[in-house]
Each structure stands twice: as structure tokens, then as C-alpha cells.
JSON list of C-alpha atoms and ligand atoms in Angstrom, two decimals:
[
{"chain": "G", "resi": 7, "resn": "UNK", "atom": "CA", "xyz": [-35.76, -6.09, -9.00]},
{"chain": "G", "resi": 8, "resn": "UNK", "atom": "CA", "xyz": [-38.34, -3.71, -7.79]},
{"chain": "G", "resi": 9, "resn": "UNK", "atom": "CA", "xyz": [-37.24, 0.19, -7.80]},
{"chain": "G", "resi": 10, "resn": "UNK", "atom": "CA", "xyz": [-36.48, 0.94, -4.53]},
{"chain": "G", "resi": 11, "resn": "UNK", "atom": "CA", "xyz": [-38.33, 4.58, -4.31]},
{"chain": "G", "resi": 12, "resn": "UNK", "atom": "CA", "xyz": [-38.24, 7.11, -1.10]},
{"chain": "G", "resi": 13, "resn": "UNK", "atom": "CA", "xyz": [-40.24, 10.36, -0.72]},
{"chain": "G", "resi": 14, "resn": "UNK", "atom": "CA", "xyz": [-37.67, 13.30, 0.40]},
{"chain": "G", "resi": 15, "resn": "UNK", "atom": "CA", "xyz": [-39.48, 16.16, 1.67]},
{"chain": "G", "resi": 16, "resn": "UNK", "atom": "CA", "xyz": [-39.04, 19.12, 3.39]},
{"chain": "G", "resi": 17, "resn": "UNK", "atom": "CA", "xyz": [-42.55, 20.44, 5.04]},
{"chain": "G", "resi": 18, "resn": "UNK", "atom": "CA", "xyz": [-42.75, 23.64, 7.31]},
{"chain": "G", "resi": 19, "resn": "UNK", "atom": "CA", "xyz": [-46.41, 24.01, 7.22]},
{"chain": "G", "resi": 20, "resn": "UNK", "atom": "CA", "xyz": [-48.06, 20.65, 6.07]},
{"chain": "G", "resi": 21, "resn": "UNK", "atom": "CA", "xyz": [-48.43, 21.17, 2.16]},
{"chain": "G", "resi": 22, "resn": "UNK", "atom": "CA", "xyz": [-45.99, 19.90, 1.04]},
{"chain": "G", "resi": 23, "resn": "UNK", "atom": "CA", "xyz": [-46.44, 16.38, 3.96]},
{"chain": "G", "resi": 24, "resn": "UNK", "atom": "CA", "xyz": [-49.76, 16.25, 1.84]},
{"chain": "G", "resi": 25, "resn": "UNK", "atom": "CA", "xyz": [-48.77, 16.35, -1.52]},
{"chain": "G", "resi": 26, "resn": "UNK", "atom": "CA", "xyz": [-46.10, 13.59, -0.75]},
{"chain": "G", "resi": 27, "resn": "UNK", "atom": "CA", "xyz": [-48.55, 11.45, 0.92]},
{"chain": "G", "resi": 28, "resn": "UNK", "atom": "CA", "xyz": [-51.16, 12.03, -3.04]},
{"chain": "G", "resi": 29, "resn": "UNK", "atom": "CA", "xyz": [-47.72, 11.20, -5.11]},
{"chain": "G", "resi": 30, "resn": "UNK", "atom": "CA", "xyz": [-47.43, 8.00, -2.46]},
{"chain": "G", "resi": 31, "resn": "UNK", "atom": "CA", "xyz": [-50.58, 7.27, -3.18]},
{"chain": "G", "resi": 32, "resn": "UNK", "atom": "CA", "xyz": [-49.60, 7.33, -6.83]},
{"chain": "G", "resi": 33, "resn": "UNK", "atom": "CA", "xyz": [-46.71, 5.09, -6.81]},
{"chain": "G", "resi": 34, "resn": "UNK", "atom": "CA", "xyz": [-48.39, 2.58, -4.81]},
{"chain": "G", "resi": 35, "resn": "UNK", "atom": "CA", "xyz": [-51.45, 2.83, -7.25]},
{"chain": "G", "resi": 36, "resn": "UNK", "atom": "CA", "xyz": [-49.06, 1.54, -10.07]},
{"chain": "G", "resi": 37, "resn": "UNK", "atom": "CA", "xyz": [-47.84, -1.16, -8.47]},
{"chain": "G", "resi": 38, "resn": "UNK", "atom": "CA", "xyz": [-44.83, 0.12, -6.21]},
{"chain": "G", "resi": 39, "resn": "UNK", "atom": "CA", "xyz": [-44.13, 0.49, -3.03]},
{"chain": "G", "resi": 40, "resn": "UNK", "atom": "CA", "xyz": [-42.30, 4.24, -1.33]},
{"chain": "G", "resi": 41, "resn": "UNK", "atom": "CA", "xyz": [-41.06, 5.25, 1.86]},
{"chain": "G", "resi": 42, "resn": "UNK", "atom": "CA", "xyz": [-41.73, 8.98, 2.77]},
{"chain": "G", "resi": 43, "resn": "UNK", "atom": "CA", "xyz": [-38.70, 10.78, 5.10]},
{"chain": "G", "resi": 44, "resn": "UNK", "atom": "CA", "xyz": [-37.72, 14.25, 5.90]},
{"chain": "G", "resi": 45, "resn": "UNK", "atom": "CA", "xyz": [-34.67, 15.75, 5.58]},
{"chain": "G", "resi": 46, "resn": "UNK", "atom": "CA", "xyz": [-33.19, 17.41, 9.12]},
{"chain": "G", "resi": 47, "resn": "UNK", "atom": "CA", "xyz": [-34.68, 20.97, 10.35]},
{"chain": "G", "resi": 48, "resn": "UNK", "atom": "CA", "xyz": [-32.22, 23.56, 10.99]},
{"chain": "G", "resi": 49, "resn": "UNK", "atom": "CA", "xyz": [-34.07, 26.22, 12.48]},
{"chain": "G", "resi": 50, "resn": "UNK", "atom": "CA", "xyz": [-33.93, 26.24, 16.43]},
{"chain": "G", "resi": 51, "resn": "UNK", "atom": "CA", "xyz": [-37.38, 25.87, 18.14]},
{"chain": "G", "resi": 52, "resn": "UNK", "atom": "CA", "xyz": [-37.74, 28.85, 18.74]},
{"chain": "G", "resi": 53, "resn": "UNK", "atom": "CA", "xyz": [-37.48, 30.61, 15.41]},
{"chain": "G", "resi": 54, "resn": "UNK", "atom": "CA", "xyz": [-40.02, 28.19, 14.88]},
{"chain": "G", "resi": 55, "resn": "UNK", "atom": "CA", "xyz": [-42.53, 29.13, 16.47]},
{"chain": "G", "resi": 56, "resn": "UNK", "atom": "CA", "xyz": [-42.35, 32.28, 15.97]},
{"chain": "G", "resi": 57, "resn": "UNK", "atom": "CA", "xyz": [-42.70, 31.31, 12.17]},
{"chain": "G", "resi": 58, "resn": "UNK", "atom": "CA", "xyz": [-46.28, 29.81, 13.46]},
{"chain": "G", "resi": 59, "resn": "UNK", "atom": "CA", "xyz": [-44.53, 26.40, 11.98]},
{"chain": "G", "resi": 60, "resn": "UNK", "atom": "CA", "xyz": [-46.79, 23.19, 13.39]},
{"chain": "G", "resi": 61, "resn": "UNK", "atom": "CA", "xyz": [-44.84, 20.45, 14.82]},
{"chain": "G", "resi": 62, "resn": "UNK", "atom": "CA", "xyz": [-43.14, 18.10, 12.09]},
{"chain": "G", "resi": 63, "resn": "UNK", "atom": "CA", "xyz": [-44.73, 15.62, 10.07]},
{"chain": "G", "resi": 64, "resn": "UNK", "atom": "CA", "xyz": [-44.08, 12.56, 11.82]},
{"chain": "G", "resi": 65, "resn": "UNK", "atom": "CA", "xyz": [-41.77, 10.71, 8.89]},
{"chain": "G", "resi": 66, "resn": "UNK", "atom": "CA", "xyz": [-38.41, 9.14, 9.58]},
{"chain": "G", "resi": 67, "resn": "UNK", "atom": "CA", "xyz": [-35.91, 11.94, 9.12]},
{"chain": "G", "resi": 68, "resn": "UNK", "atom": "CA", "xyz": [-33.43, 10.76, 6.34]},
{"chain": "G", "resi": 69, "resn": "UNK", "atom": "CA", "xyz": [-29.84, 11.57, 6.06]},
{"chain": "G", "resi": 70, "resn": "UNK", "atom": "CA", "xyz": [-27.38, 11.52, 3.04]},
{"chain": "G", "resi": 71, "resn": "UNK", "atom": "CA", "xyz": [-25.87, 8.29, 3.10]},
{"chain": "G", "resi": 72, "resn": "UNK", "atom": "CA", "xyz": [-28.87, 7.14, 3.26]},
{"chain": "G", "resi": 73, "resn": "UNK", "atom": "CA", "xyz": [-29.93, 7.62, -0.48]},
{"chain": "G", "resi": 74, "resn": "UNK", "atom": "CA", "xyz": [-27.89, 5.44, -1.76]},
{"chain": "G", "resi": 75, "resn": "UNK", "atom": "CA", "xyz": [-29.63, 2.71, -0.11]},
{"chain": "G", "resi": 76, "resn": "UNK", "atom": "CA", "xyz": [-32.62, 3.88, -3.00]},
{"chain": "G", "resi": 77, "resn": "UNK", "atom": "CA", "xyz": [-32.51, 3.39, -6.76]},
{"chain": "G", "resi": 78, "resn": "UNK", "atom": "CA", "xyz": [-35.21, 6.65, -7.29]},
{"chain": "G", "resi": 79, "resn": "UNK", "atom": "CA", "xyz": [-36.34, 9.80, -5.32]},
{"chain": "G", "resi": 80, "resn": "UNK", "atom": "CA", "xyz": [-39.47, 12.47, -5.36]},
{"chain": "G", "resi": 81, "resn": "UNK", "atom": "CA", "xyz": [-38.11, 15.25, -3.53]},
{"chain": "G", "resi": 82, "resn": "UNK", "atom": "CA", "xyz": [-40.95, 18.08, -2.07]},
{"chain": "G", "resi": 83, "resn": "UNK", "atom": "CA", "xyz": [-39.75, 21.24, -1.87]},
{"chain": "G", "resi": 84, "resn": "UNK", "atom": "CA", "xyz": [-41.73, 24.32, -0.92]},
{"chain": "G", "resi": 85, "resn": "UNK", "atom": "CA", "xyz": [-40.24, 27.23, -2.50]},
{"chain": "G", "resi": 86, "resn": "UNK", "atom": "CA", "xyz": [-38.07, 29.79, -1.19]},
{"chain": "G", "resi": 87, "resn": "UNK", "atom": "CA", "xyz": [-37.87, 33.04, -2.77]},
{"chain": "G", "resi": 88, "resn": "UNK", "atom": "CA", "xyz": [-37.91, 31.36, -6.20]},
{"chain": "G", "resi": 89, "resn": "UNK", "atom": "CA", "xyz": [-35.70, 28.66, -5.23]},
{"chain": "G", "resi": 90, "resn": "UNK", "atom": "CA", "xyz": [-35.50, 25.74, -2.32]},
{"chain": "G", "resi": 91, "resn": "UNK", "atom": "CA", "xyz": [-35.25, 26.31, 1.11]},
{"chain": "G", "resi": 92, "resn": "UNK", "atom": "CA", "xyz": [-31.76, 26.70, 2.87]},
{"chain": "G", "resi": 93, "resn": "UNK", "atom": "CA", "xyz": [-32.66, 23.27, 4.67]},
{"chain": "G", "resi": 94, "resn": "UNK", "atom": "CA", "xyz": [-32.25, 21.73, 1.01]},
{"chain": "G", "resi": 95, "resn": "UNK", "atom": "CA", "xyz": [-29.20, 23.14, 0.76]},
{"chain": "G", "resi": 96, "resn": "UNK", "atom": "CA", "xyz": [-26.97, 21.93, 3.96]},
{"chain": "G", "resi": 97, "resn": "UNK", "atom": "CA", "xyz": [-28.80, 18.43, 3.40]},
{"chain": "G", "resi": 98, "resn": "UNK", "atom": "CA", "xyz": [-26.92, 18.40, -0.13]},
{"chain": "G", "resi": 99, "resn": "UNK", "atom": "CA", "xyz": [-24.12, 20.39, 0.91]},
{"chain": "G", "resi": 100, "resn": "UNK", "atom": "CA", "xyz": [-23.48, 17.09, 3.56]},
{"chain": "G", "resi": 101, "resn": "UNK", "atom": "CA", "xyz": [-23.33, 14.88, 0.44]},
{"chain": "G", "resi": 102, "resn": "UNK", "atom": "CA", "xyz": [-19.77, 15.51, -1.20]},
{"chain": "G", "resi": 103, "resn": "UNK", "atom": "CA", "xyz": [-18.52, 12.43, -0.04]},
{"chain": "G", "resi": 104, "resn": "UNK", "atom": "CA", "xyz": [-21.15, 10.65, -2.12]},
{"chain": "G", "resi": 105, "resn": "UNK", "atom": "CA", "xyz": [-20.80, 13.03, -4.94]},
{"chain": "G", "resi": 106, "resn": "UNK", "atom": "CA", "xyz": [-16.99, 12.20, -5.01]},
{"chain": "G", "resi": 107, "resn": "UNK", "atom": "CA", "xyz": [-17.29, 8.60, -5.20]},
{"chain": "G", "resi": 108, "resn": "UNK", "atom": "CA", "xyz": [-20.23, 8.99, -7.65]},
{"chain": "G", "resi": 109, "resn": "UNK", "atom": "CA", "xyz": [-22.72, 6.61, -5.43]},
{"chain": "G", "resi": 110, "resn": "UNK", "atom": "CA", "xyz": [-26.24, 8.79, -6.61]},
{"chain": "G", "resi": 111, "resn": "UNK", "atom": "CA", "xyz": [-25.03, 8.35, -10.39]},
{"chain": "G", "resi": 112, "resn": "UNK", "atom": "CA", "xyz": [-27.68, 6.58, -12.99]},
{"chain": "G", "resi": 113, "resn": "UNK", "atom": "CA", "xyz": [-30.18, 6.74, -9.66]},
{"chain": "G", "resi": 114, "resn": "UNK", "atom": "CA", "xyz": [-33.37, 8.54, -10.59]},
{"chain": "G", "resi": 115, "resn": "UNK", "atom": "CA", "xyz": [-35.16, 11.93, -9.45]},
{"chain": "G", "resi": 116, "resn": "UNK", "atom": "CA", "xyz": [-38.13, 13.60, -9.76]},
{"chain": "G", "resi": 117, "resn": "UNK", "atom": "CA", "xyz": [-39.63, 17.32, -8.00]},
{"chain": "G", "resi": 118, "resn": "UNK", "atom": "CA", "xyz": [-42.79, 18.51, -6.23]},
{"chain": "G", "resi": 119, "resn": "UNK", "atom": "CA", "xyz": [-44.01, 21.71, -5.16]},
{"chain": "G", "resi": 120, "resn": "UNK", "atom": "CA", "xyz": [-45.63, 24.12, -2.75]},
{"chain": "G", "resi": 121, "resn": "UNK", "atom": "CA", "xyz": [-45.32, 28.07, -3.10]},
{"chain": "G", "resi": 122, "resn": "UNK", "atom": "CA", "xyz": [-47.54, 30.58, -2.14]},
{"chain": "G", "resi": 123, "resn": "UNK", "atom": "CA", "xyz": [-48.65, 32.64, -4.98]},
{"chain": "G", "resi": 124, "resn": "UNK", "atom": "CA", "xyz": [-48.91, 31.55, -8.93]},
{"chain": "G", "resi": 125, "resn": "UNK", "atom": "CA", "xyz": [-45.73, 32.93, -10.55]},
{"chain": "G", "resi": 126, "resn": "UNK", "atom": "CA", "xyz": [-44.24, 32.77, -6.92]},
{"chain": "G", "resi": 127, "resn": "UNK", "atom": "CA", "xyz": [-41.35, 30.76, -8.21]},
{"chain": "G", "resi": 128, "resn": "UNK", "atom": "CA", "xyz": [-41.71, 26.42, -8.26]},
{"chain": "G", "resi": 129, "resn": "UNK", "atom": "CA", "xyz": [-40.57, 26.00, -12.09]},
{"chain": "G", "resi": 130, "resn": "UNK", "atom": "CA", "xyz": [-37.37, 28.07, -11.15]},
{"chain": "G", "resi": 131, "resn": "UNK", "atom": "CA", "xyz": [-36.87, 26.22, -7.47]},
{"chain": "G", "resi": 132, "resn": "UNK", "atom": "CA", "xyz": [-37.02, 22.80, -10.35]},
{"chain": "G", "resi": 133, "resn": "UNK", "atom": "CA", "xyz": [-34.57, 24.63, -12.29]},
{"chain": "G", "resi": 134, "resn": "UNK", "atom": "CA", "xyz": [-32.26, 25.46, -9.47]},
{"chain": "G", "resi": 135, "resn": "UNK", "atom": "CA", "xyz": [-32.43, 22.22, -7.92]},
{"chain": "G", "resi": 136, "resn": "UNK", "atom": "CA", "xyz": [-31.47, 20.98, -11.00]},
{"chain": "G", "resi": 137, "resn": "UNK", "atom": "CA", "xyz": [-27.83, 21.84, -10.77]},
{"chain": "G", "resi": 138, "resn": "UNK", "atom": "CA", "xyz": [-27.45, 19.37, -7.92]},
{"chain": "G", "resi": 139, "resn": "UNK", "atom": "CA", "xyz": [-28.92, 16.43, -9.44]},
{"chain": "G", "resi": 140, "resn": "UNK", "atom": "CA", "xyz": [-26.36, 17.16, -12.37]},
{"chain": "G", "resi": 141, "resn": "UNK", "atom": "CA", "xyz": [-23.45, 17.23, -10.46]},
{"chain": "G", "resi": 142, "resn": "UNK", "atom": "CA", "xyz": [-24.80, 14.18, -9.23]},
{"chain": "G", "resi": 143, "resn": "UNK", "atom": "CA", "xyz": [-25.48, 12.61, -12.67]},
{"chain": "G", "resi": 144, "resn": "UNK", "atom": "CA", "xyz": [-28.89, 11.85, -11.41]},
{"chain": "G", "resi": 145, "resn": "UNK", "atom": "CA", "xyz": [-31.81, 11.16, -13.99]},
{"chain": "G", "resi": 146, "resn": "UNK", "atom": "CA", "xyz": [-34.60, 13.60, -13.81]},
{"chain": "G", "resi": 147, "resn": "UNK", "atom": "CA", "xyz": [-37.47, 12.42, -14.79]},
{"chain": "G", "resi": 148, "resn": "UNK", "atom": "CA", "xyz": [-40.19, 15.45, -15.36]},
{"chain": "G", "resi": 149, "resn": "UNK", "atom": "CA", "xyz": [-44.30, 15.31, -14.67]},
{"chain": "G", "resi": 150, "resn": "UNK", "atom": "CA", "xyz": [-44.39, 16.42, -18.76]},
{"chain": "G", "resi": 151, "resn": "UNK", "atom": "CA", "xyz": [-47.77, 16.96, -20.10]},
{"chain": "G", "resi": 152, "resn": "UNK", "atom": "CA", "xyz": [-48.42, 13.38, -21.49]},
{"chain": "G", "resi": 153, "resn": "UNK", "atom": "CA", "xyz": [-49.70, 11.55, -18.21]},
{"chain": "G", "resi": 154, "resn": "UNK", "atom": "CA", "xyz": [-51.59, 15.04, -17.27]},
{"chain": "G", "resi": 155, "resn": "UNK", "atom": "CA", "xyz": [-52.34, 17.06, -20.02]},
{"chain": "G", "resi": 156, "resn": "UNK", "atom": "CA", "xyz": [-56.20, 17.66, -19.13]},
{"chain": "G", "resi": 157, "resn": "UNK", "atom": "CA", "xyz": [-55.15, 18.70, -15.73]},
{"chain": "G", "resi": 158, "resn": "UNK", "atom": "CA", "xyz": [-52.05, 20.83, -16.98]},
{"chain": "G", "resi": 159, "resn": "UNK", "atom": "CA", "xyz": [-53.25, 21.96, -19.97]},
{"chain": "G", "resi": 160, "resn": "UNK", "atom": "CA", "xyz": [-56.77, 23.33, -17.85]},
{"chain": "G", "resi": 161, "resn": "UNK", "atom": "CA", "xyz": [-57.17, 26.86, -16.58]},
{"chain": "G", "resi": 162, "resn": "UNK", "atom": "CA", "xyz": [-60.59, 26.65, -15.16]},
{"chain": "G", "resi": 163, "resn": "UNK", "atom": "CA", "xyz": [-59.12, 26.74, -11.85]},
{"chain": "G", "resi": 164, "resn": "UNK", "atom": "CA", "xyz": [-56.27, 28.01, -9.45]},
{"chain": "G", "resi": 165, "resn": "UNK", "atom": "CA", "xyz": [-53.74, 25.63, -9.18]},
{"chain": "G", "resi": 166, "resn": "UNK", "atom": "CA", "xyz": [-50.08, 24.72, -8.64]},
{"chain": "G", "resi": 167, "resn": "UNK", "atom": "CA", "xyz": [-47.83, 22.32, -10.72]},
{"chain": "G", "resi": 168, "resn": "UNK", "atom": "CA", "xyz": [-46.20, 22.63, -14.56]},
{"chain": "G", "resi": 169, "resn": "UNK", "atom": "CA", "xyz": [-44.40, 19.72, -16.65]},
{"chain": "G", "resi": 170, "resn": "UNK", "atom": "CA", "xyz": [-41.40, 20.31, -14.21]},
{"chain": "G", "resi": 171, "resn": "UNK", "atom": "CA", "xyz": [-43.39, 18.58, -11.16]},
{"chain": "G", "resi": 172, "resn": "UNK", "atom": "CA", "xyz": [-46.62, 18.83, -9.49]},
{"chain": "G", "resi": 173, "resn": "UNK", "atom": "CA", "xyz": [-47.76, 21.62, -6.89]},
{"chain": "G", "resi": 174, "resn": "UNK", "atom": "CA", "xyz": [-49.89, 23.55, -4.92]},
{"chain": "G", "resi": 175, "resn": "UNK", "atom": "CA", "xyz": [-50.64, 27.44, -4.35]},
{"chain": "G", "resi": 176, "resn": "UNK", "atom": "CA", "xyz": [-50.53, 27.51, -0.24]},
{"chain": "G", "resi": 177, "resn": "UNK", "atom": "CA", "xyz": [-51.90, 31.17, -0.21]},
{"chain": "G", "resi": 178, "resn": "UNK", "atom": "CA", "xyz": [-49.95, 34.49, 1.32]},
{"chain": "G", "resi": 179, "resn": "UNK", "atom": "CA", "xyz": [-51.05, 32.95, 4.92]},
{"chain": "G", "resi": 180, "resn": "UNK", "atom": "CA", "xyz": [-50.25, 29.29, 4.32]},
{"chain": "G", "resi": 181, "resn": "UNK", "atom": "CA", "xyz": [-54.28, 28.45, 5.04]},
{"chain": "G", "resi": 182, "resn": "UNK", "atom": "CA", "xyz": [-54.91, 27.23, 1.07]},
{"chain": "G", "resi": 183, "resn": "UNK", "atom": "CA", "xyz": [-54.38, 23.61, 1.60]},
{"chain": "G", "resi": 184, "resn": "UNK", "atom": "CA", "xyz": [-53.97, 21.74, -1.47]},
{"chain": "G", "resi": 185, "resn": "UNK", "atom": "CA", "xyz": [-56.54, 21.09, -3.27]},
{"chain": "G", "resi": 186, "resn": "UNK", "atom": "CA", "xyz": [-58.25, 18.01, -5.24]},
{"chain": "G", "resi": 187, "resn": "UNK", "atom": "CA", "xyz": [-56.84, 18.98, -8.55]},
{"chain": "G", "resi": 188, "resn": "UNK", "atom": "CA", "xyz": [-53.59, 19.75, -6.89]},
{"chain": "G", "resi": 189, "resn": "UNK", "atom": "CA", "xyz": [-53.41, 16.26, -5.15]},
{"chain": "G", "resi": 190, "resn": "UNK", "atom": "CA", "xyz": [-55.02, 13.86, -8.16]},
{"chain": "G", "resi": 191, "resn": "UNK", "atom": "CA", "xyz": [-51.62, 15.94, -10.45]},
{"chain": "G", "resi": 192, "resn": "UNK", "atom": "CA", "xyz": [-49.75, 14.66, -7.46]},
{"chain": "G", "resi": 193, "resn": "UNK", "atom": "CA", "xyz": [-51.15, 11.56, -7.72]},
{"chain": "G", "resi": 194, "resn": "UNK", "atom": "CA", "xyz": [-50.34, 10.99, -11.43]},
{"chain": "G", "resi": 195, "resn": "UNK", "atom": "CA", "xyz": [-47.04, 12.19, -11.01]},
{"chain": "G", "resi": 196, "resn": "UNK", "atom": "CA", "xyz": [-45.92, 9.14, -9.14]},
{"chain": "G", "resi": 197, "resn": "UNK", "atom": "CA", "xyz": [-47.69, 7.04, -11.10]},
{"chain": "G", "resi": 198, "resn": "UNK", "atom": "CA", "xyz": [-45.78, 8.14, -14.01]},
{"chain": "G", "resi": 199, "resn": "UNK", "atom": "CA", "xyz": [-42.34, 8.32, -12.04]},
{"chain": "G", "resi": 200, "resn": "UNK", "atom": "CA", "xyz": [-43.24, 4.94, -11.26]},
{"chain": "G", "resi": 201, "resn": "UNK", "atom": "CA", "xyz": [-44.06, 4.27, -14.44]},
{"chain": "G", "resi": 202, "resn": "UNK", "atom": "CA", "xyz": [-40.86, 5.27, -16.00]},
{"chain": "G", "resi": 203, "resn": "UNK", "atom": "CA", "xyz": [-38.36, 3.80, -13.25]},
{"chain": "G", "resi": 204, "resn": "UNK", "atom": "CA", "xyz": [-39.74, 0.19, -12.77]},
{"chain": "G", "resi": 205, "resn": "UNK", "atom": "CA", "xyz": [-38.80, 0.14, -16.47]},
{"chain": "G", "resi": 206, "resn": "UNK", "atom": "CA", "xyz": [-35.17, 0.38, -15.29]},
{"chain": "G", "resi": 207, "resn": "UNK", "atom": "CA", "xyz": [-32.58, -2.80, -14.30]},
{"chain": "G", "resi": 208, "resn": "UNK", "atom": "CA", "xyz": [-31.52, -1.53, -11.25]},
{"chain": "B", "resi": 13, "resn": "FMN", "atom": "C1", "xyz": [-38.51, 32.67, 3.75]},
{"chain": "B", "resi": 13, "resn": "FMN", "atom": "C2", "xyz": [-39.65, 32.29, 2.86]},
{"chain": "B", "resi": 13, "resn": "FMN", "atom": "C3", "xyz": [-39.57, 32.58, 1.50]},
{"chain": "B", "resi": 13, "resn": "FMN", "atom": "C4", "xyz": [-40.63, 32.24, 0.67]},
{"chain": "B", "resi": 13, "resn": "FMN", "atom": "N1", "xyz": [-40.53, 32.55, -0.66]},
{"chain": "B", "resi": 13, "resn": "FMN", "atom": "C5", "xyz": [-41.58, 32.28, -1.48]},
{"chain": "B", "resi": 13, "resn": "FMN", "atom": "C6", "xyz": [-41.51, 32.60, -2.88]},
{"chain": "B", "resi": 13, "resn": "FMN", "atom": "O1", "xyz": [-40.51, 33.05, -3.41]},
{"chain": "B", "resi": 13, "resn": "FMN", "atom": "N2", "xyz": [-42.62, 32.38, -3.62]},
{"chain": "B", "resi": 13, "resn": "FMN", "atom": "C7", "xyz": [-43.77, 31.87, -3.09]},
{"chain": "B", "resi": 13, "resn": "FMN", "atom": "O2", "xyz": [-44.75, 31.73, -3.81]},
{"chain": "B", "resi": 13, "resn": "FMN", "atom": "N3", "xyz": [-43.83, 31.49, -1.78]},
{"chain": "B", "resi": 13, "resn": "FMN", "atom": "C8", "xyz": [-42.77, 31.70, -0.98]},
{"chain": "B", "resi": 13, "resn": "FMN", "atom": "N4", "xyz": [-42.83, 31.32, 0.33]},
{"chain": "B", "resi": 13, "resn": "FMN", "atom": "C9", "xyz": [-43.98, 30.55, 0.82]},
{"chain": "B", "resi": 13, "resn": "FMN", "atom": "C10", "xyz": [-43.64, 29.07, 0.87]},
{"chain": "B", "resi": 13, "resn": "FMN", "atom": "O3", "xyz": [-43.38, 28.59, -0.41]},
{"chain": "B", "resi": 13, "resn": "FMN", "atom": "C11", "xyz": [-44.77, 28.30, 1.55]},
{"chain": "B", "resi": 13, "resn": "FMN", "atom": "O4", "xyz": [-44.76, 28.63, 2.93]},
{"chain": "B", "resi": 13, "resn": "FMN", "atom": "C12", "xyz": [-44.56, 26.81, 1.39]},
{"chain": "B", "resi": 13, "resn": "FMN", "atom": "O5", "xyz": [-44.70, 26.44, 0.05]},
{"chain": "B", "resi": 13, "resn": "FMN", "atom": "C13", "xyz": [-45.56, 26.00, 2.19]},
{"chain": "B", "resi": 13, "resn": "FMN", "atom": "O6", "xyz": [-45.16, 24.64, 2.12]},
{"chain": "B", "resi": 13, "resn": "FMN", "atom": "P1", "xyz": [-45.06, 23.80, 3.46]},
{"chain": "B", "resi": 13, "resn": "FMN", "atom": "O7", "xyz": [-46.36, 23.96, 4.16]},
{"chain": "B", "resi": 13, "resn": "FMN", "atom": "O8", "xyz": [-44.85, 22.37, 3.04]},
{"chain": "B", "resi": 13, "resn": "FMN", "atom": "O9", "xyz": [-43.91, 24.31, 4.27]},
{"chain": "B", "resi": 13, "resn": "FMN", "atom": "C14", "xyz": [-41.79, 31.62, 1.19]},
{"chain": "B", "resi": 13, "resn": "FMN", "atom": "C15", "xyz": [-41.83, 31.29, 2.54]},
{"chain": "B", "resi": 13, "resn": "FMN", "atom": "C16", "xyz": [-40.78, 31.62, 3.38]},
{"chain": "B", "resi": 13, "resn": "FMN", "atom": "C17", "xyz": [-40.85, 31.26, 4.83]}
]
């Protein structure tokens, strides 16, 4: 059967909406098709604005329960003080009745990024994510180098992303969108998550 795949993201100011819809366009280059939802906001309105956040992406917001009806996941996750954004947090904090009756185990995950400086922090918000997809004895499946090593491996230009997951430098202001390089090491990363899950009996 085909690997059911979703897109989770969580977007405040568009990048990382972008960079899901370049690893979409990845998946559905190798073969596979992928749903893109968000997970719920948690700021009021009017903190919101005065964060100068845009209006949502318009994706189907995505609870929970509603992971297990998926066999793999790309979560995007801009990065928050070196780690993911509280709205990450109460999504997964909302999932111990899954965690208790083990319904994520053997499913498959991969990470995506947006931060605003080099060095501003996505390899540890990978690393601190990671605890949750262990307690949830969920496969992570990294970008590596293999399926990008001209793009990773090149320093000719600014850009976001490591072997942990692709990703894009927004800029102190949020106005760096990302760029081609950014999106085309988006773009292989779900072609190689892809890849690797429709490998998988599910
Ligand atoms: C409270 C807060 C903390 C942040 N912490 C970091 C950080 O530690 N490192 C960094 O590079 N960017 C940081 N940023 C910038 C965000 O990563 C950036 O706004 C985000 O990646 C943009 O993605 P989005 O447009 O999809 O929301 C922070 C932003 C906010 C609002």
C-alpha cells in the first residue's frame, strides 16, 4: 500500500508554508502523494498582530488523533530560541492518549526548518524535537548528505538546512524569503523521505 504521508507545519510568517509546499513538491515528484495541515494557533488575535503575523496559511488545521490516520510525517518547525515553538509543544502535549496506547509507534518522521540567523538554532530545535518522536517510538528519517551533498556540502552561498532536515535563514525581520537553494534542499528532502518510506509495508 502506498505511504500515507501528511505535511505538519507550524507557519507564523510564511517560510516555513513555503518550504512545505518545495518538500510537497518533492514527494509528489517521486511518485507520492502528501497532504499539508497545520497544527492549532494558540496565540489570541491580538498578540498576533501585534507580532506583525499575516493571516494563516490556508491548510486544514490537523489535530492529534488525527496522525494516526498517516503511516509518515514532515513536520516544519520554525525555531524558537534554539528549539520549537510553544505551539509544538501543547499540540504534542494533547497526544498522551496516543502515546499510551502506542498508536504513532513504527510510523515514520522527518524535520524542516526556518530560523532567522545561521547558528540561530534549527539542528538543536531537530535535536529537541527528537525526544518526542522517541517517546513515541517514531522512525526518524534524516535529510543526510547522500541525496544532497552538492547542496549541503556548498558554502558559496547563505543558506539554511544540515543532514538533520532542510531550512531557510528568514533574516532578523522575517523579509528573507527562502530562497532557490533553500527550496530545491526542500525539494530533495521529500523526495528522499519518500524515497525511504514507500520502501516500507505499512
Ligand atoms: C519568540 C521567538 C523566538 C525566536 N527564536 C529564534 C532563535 O532562537 N533563532 C533564530 O534564528 N530565530 C529565532 N526566531 C525567528 C523565527 O525562527 C522565525 O520568525 C521563523 O523561522 C520564521 O518562520 P515562519 O515564517 O514560518 O513563522 C524567533 C522568533 C520568535 C517569535
Amino acid at each position: 500500500m502506498a505511504p500515507r504521508i501528511a505535511i505538519v507545519i507550524y507557519s507564523m510568517f510564511g517560510h516555513i508554508a513555503k518550504m512545505a509546499e518545495a518538500v510537497k513538491s518533492g514527494v509528489e515528484g517521486a511518485g507520492g502523494s502528501v497532504e499539508i495541515f497545520q497544527i492549532p494557533e494558540t496565540l489570541p488575535q491580538e498578540i498576533l498582530e501585534k507580532m506583525h503575523a499575516p493571516q494563516k496559511p490556508d491548510y486544514p488545521v490537523i489535530s492529534v488523533e488525527q496522525l494516526t490516520e498517516y503511516d509518515a510525517f514532515l513536520f516544519g518547525i520554525p525555531t524558537r530560541y534554539g528549539n520549537f515553538p510553544a505551539q509544538w509543544k501543547v499540540f504534542w502535549d494533547a497526544s498522551g492518549g496516543l502515546w499510551g496506547q502506542g498508536a504513532l509507534a513504527g510510523k515514520y518522521v522527518s524535520v524542516f526548518f526556518s530560523s532567522a540567523s545561521l547558528g540561530g538554532g534549527q539542528e538543536s530545535t531537530a535535536m529537541n524535537a527528537m525526544s518526542t518522536f522517541v517517546h513515541h517510538g517514531l522512525n526518524f528519517v534524516p535529510l543526510g548528505y547522500a541525496a544532497a551533498f552538492a547542496q549541503l556540502a556548498s558554502v558559496d552561498e547563505l543558506r539554511g538546512g544540515s543532514a538533520w532536515g532542510a531550512g531557510c535563514i528568514a533574516g532578523p525581520t522575517g523579509a528573507r524569503q527562502p530562497s532557490a537553494l533553500e527550496l530545491e534542499i526542500a525539494s530533495i528532502q521529500g523526495k528522499h523521505f519518500y524515497d525511504v518510506v514507500s520502501k516500507v509495508n505499512f
